[in-house]
Amino acid sequence: KEFWDMLERLKSEGITVLVSTAYMDEASLCDRIALMREGSFIATDTPQNIINR
């Protein structure tokens, strides 16, 4: 929780942060996400658009 609160503060200051997670519930807190398979990007979009695919 503390980590995500810190990221929210940085976001409000306009600071870009790159986060790596295997959990979609965490990724859904981000503005944009990129999915990777075997080292290559297979999708880049908003979390909701990725979920809707």
CSV table of C-alpha atoms in Angstrom, one decimal:
chain,number,residue,atom,x,y,z
A,1,LYS,CA,0.0,0.0,0.0
A,2,GLU,CA,2.8,2.5,0.9
A,3,PHE,CA,4.5,1.8,-2.4
A,4,TRP,CA,1.4,2.5,-4.5
A,5,ASP,CA,0.6,5.6,-2.4
A,6,MET,CA,4.1,6.9,-3.2
A,7,LEU,CA,3.6,6.2,-6.9
A,8,GLU,CA,0.3,8.1,-6.8
A,9,ARG,CA,2.1,11.1,-5.3
A,10,LEU,CA,4.8,11.0,-8.0
A,11,LYS,CA,2.1,10.7,-10.7
A,12,SER,CA,0.4,13.8,-9.3
A,13,GLU,CA,3.7,15.7,-9.7
A,14,GLY,CA,3.9,14.6,-13.4
A,15,ILE,CA,6.7,12.2,-12.8
A,16,THR,CA,6.8,9.1,-15.0
A,17,VAL,CA,7.4,5.8,-13.3
A,18,LEU,CA,8.1,2.4,-14.8
A,19,VAL,CA,6.7,-0.5,-12.8
A,20,SER,CA,7.1,-4.2,-13.5
A,21,THR,CA,4.5,-6.6,-12.1
A,22,ALA,CA,2.9,-9.9,-13.0
A,23,TYR,CA,-0.4,-8.9,-11.3
A,24,MET,CA,-3.1,-7.3,-13.3
A,25,ASP,CA,-4.8,-5.8,-10.2
A,26,GLU,CA,-1.6,-3.8,-9.6
A,27,ALA,CA,-1.2,-3.0,-13.3
A,28,SER,CA,-4.7,-1.6,-13.4
A,29,LEU,CA,-3.5,1.2,-11.2
A,30,CYS,CA,-1.3,2.5,-14.0
A,31,ASP,CA,-2.3,4.8,-16.9
A,32,ARG,CA,-0.8,2.6,-19.6
A,33,ILE,CA,0.6,-0.9,-19.6
A,34,ALA,CA,2.6,-3.1,-21.9
A,35,LEU,CA,2.4,-6.9,-22.0
A,36,MET,CA,5.5,-8.9,-22.9
A,37,ARG,CA,6.0,-12.4,-24.0
A,38,GLU,CA,9.5,-13.9,-24.5
A,39,GLY,CA,11.1,-10.5,-24.4
A,40,SER,CA,8.8,-8.8,-26.9
A,41,PHE,CA,5.9,-6.4,-26.4
A,42,ILE,CA,2.7,-8.0,-27.5
A,43,ALA,CA,0.3,-5.2,-26.4
A,44,THR,CA,0.5,-1.6,-25.2
A,45,ASP,CA,-2.6,0.2,-24.1
A,46,THR,CA,-4.6,1.3,-21.1
A,47,PRO,CA,-5.3,-1.4,-18.6
A,48,GLN,CA,-9.1,-1.3,-19.4
A,49,ASN,CA,-8.5,-1.7,-23.1
A,50,ILE,CA,-6.1,-4.6,-22.5
A,51,ILE,CA,-8.7,-6.3,-20.3
A,52,ASN,CA,-11.4,-5.7,-22.9
A,53,ARG,CA,-9.5,-7.5,-25.6
